[in-house]
Short mmCIF file of C-alpha atoms and ligand atoms in Angstrom, two decimals:
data_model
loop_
_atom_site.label_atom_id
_atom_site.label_comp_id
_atom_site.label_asym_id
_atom_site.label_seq_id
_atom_site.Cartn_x
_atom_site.Cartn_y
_atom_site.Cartn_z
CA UNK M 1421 0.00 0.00 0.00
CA UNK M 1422 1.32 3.34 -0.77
CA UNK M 1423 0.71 6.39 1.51
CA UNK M 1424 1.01 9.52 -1.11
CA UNK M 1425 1.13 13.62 0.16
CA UNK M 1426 1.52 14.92 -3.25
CA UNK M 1427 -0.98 15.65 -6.03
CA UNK M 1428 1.62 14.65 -8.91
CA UNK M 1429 2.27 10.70 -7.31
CA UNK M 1430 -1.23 9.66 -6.99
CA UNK M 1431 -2.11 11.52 -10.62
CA UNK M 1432 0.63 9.47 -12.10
CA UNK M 1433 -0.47 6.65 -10.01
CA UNK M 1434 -3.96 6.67 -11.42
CA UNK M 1435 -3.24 7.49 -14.54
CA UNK M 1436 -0.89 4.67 -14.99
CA UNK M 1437 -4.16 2.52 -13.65
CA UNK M 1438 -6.66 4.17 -15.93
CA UNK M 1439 -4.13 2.95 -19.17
CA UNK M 1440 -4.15 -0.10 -18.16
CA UNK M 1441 -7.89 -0.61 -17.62
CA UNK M 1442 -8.12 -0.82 -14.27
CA UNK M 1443 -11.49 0.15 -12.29
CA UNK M 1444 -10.59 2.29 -8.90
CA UNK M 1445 -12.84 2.70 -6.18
CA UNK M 1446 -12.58 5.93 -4.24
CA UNK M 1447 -13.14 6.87 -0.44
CA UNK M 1448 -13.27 10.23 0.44
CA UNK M 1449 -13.20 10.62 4.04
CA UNK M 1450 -11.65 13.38 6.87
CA UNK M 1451 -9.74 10.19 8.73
CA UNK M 1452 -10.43 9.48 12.08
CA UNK M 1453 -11.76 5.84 10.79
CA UNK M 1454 -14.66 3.98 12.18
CA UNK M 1455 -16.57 0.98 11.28
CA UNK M 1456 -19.06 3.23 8.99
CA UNK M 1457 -15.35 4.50 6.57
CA UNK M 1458 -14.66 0.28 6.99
CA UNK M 1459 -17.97 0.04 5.01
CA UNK M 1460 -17.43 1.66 2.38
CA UNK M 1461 -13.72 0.36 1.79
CA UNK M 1462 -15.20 -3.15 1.82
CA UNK M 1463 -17.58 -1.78 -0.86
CA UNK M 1464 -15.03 -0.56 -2.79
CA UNK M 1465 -12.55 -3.91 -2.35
CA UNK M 1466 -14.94 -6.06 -3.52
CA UNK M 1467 -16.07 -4.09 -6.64
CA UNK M 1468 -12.86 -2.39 -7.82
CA UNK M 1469 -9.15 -3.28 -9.41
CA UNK M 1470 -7.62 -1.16 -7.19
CA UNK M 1471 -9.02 1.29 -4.07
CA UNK M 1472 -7.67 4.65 -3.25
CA UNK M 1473 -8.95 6.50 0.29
CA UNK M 1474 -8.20 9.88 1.54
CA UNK M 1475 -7.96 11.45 4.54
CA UNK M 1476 -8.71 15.59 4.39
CA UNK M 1477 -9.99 17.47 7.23
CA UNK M 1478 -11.35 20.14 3.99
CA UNK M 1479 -11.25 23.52 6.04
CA UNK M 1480 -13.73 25.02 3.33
CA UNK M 1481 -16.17 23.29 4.61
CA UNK M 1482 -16.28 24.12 8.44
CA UNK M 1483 -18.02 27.41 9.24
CA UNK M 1484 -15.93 29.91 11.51
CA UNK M 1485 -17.67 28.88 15.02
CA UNK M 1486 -17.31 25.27 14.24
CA UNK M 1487 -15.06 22.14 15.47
CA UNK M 1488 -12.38 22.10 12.71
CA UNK M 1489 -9.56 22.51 15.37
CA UNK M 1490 -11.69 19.82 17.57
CA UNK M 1491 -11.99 17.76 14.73
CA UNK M 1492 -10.24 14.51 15.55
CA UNK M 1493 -7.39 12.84 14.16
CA UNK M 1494 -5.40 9.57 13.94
CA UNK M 1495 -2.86 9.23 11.14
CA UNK M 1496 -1.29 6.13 12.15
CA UNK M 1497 -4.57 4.54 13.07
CA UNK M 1498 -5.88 4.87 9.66
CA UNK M 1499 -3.28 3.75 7.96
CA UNK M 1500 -2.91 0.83 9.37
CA UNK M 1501 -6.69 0.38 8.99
CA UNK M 1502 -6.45 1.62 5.17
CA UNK M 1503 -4.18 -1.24 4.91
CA UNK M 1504 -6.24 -3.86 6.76
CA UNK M 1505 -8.70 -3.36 4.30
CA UNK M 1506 -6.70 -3.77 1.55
CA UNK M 1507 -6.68 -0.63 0.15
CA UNK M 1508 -3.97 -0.06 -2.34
CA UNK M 1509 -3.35 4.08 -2.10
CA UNK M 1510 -4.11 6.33 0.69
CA UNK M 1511 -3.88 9.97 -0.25
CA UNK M 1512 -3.02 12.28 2.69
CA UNK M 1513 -2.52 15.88 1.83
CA UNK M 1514 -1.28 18.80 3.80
CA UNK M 1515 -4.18 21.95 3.31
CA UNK M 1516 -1.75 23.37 1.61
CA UNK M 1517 -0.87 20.63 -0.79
CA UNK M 1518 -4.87 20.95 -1.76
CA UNK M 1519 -5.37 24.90 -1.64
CA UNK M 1520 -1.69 26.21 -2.53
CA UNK M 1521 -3.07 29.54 -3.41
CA UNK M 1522 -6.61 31.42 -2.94
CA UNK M 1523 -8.83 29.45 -5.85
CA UNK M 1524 -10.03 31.42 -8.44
CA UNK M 1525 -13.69 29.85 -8.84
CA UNK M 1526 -16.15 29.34 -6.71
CA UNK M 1527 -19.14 26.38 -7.39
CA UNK M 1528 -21.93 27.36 -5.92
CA UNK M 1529 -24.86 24.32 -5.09
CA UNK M 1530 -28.15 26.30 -5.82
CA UNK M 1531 -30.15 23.35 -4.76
CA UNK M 1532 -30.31 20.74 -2.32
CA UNK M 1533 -28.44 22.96 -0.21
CA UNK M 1534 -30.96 25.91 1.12
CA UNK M 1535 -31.84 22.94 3.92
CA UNK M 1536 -31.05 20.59 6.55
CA UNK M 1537 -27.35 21.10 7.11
CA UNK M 1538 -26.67 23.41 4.16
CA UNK M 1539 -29.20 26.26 6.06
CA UNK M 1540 -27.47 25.33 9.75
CA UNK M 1541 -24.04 25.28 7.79
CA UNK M 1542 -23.47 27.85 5.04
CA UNK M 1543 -20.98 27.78 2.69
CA UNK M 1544 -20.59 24.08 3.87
CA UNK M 1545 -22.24 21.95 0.51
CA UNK M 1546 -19.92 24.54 -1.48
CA UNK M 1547 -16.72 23.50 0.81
CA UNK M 1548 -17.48 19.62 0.23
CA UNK M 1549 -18.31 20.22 -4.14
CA UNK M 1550 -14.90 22.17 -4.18
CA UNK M 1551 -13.17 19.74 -2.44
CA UNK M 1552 -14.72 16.51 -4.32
CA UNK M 1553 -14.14 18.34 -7.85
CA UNK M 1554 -10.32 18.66 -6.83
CA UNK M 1555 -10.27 14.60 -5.52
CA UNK M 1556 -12.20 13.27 -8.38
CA UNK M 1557 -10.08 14.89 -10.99
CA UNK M 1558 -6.82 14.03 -8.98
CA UNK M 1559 -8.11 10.32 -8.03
CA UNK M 1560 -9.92 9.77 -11.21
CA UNK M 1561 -12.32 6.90 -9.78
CA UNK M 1562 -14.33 4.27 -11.76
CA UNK M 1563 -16.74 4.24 -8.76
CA UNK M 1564 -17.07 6.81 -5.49
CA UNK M 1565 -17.90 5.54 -1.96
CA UNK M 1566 -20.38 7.73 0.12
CA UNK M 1567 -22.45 6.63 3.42
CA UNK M 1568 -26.43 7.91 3.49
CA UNK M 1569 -25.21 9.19 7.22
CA UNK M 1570 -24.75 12.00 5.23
CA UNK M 1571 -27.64 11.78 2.98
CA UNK M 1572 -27.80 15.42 1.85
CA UNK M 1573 -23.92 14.99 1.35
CA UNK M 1574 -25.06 12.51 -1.36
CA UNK M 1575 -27.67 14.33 -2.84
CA UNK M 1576 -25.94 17.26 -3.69
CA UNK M 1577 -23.14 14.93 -5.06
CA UNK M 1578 -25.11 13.66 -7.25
CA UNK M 1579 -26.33 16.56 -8.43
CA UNK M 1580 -22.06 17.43 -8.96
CA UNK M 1581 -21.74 14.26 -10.89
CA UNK M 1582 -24.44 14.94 -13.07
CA UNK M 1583 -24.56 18.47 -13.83
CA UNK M 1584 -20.61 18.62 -14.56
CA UNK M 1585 -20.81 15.15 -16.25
CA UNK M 1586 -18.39 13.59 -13.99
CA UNK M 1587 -17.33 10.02 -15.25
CA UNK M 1588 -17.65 8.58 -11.71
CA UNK M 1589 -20.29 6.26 -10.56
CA UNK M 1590 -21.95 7.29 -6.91
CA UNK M 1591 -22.38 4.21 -4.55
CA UNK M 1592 -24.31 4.93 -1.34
CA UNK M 1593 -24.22 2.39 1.77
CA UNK M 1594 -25.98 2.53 4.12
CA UNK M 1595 -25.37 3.98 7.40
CA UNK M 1596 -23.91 1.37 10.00
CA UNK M 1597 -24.62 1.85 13.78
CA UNK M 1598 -23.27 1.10 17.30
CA UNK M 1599 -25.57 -1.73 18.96
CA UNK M 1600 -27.82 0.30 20.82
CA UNK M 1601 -28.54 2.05 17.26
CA UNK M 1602 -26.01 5.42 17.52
CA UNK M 1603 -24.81 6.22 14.12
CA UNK M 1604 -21.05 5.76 14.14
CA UNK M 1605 -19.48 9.00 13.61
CA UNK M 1606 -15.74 10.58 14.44
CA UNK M 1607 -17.61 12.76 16.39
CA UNK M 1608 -19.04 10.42 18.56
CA UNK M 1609 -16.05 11.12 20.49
CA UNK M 1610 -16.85 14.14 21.79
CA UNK M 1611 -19.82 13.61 23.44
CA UNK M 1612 -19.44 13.19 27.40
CA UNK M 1613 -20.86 10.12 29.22
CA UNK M 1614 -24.45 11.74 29.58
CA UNK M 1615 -24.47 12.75 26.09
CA UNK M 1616 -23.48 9.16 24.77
CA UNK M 1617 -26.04 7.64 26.89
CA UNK M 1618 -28.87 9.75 25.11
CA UNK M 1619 -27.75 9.70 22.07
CA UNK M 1620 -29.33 6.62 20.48
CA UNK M 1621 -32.85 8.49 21.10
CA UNK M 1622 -31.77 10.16 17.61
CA UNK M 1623 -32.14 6.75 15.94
CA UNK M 1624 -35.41 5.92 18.26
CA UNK M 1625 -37.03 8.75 16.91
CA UNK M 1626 -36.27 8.39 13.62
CA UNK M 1627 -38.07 4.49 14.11
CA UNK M 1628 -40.41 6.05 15.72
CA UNK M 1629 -41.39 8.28 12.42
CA UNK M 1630 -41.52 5.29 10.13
CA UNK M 1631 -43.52 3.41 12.45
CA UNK M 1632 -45.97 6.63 12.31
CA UNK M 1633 -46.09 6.48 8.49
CA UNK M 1634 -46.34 2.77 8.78
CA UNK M 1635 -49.54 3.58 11.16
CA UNK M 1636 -51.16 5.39 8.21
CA UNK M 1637 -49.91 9.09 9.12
CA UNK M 1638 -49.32 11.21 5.93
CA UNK M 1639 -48.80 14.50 6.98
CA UNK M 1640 -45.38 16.08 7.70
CA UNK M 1641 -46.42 18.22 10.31
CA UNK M 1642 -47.78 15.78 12.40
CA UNK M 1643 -44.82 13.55 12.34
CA UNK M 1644 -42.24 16.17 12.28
CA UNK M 1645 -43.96 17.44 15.92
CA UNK M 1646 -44.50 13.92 17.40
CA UNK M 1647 -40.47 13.67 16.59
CA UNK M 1648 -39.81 16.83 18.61
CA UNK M 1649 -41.72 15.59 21.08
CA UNK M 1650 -40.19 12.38 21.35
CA UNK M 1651 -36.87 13.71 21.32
CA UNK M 1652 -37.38 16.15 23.77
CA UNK M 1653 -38.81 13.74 26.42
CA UNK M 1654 -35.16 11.91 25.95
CA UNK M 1655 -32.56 13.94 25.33
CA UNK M 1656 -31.20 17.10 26.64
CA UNK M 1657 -29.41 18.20 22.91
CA UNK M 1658 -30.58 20.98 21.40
CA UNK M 1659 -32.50 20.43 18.22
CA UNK M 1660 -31.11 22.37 15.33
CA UNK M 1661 -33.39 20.81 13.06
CA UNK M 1662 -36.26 18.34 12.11
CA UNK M 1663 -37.23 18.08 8.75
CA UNK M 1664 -38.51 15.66 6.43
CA UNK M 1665 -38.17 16.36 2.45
CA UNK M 1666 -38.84 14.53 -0.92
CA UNK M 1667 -34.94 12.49 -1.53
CA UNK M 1668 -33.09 13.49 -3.13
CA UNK M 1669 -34.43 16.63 -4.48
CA UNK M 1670 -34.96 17.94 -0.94
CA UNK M 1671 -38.13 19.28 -1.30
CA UNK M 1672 -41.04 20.04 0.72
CA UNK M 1673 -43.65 17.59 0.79
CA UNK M 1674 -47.46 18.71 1.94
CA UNK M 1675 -48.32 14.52 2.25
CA UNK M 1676 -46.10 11.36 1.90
CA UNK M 1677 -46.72 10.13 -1.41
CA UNK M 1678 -43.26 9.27 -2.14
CA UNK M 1679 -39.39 8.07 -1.28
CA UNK M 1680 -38.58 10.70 1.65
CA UNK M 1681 -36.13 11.85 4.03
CA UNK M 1682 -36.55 12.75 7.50
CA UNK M 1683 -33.25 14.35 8.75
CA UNK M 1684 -32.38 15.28 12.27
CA UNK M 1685 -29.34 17.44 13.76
CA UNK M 1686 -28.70 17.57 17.32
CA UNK M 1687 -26.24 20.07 18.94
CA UNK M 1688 -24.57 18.62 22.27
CA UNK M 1689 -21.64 20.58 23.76
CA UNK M 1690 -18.96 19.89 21.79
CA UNK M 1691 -20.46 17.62 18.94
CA UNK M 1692 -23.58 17.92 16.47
CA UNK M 1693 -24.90 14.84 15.58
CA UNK M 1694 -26.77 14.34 12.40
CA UNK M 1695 -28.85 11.25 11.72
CA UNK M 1696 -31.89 10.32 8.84
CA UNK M 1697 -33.98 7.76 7.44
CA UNK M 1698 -34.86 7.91 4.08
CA UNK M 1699 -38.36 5.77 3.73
CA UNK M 1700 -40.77 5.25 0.78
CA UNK M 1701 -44.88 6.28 1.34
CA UNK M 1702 -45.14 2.93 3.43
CA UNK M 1703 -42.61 4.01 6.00
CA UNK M 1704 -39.75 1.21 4.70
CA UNK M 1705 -36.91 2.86 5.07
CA UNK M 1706 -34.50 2.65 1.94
CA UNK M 1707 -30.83 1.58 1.68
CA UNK M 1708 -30.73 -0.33 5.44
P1 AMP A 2182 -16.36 11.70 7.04
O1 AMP A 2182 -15.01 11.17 7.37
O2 AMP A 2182 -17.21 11.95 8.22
O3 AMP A 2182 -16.32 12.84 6.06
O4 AMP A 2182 -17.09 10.53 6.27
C1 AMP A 2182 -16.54 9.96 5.12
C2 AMP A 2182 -17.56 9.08 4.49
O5 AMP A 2182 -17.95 8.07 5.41
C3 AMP A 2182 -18.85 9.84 4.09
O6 AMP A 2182 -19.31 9.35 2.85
C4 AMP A 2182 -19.78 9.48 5.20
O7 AMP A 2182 -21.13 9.52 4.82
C5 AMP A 2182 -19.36 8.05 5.50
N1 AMP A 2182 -19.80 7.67 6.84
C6 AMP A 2182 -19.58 8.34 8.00
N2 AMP A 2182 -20.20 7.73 9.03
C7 AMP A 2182 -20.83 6.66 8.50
C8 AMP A 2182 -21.66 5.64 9.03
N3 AMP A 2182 -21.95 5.59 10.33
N4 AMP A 2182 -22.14 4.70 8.21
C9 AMP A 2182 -21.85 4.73 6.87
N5 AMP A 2182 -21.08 5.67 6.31
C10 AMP A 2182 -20.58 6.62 7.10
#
């Protein structure tokens, strides 16, 4: 396994693949490895030639009052991780490997990204687009590797892949969980004992709302405030948000009469947690 810094060795790298016909899987990810970035690499191992993750704490997409210095990190860990999991190239820039000099363009992601975490984190959508544009043109994958954990994350990539014709194929997986039903996250960390132990009622809820559509309920409203309520009776995180949206487009829906997403963000002290289900009009949740 090779563990590049520099732009130039993993374009040569991948070029050198693409000749030859290889396929390459790519994993995007800002290190700090759990079981959920294991996912996806097994995804990738099993359908690619060759597998390339990175590890990029992108500061263009943290806000100013949020936890990039907080973020965590764990080099060593990941590599040796990268490598359990047979993954053939880990790229590992410095920030100023990938932003040398102040870039000259600016994408801006006009929709998909006026809700959920794109309204609680402006600028954010625009930080993760500039960031995957850069990666996929660098990495040149057959196939890209992104968890629905971060559901609007994927619907605004596909919108990248499609409007700028990106040759890359999207694969979502679904989100993978601690046992008591916490999705995994690098964040998780960061939570102090009280917080962990109310955490999971994210995920309750969340079952809780497809067992409400399930029941018959159709409208929004009613769900979206039998959520809060829910939540509110089990955790002492603030809500930042509850809101559930046609998927992917991300927009408002007056009745479930088709494939949603409801989407929840949590702020504890030092961590937000985001968590969703995306369900069709019976309340089956998709992708589980
Ligand atoms: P991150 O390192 O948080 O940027 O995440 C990198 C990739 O891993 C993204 O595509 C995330 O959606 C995905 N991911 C993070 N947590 C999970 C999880 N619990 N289950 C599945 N995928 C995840």
């Amino acid at each position: 396994m090779n563990v590049f810094d520099s732009i130039a060795q993993v374009q040569e790298q991948t070029t050198k693949w693409v000749r030859e016909g290889k396929t390459i899987g790519f994993v995007p990810t800002m290190g700090y490895l759990h079981e959920g970035h294991e996912r996806l690499m097994e995804e990738a191992r099993k359908e690619n030639d060759k597998v390339i993750l990175s590890i990029f704490v992108n500061p263009l997409q943290f806000g100013e009052n949020e936890d990039l210095d907080q973020y965590p990190r764990d080099h060593d860990h990941d590599v040796s991780v990268a490598e359990k999991y047979g993954v053939d190239l880990v790229f590992l820039p410095t920030e100023d490997t990938m932003y040398p000099a102040p870039l000259t363009l600016n994408i801006s992601v006009v929709r998909r990204a006026d809700v959920l975490c794109g309204r609680s984190r402006p600028g954010h959508f625009e930080g993760v687009v500039t960031v995957l544009t850069k990666l996929f043109n660098i990495c040149q994958p057959t196939r890209a590797y992104f968890g629905m954990k971060d559901a609007q994350q994927v619907a605004v990539v596909d919108g990248l892949i499609q409007d700028f014709n990106f040759p890359v194929q999207l694969v979502r997986v679904p989100t993978v969980r601690e046992a008591d039903g916490l999705a995994k996250s690098s964040r998780n960390v960061n939570l102090s004992h009280s917080e962990r132990e109310e955490a999971p009622s994210i995920q309750a809820a969340l079952s809780h709302a497809t067992d409400l559509v399930r029941k018959g309920e159709r409208n929004p409203e009613e769900i979206i405030q039998s959520v809060r309520e829910f939540l509110d009776s089990r955790t002492r995180g603030k809500i930042d948000y509850i809101e559930l949206l046609s998927y992917p487009e991300l927009e408002p829906v007056h009745s479930i009469d088709q494939t949603v997403i409801l989407a929840v963000a949590v702020y504890y002290e030092k961590a937000r947690l985001i968590d969703n289900v995306v369900m069709g009009k019976d309340g089956v949740s998709e992708l589980r």
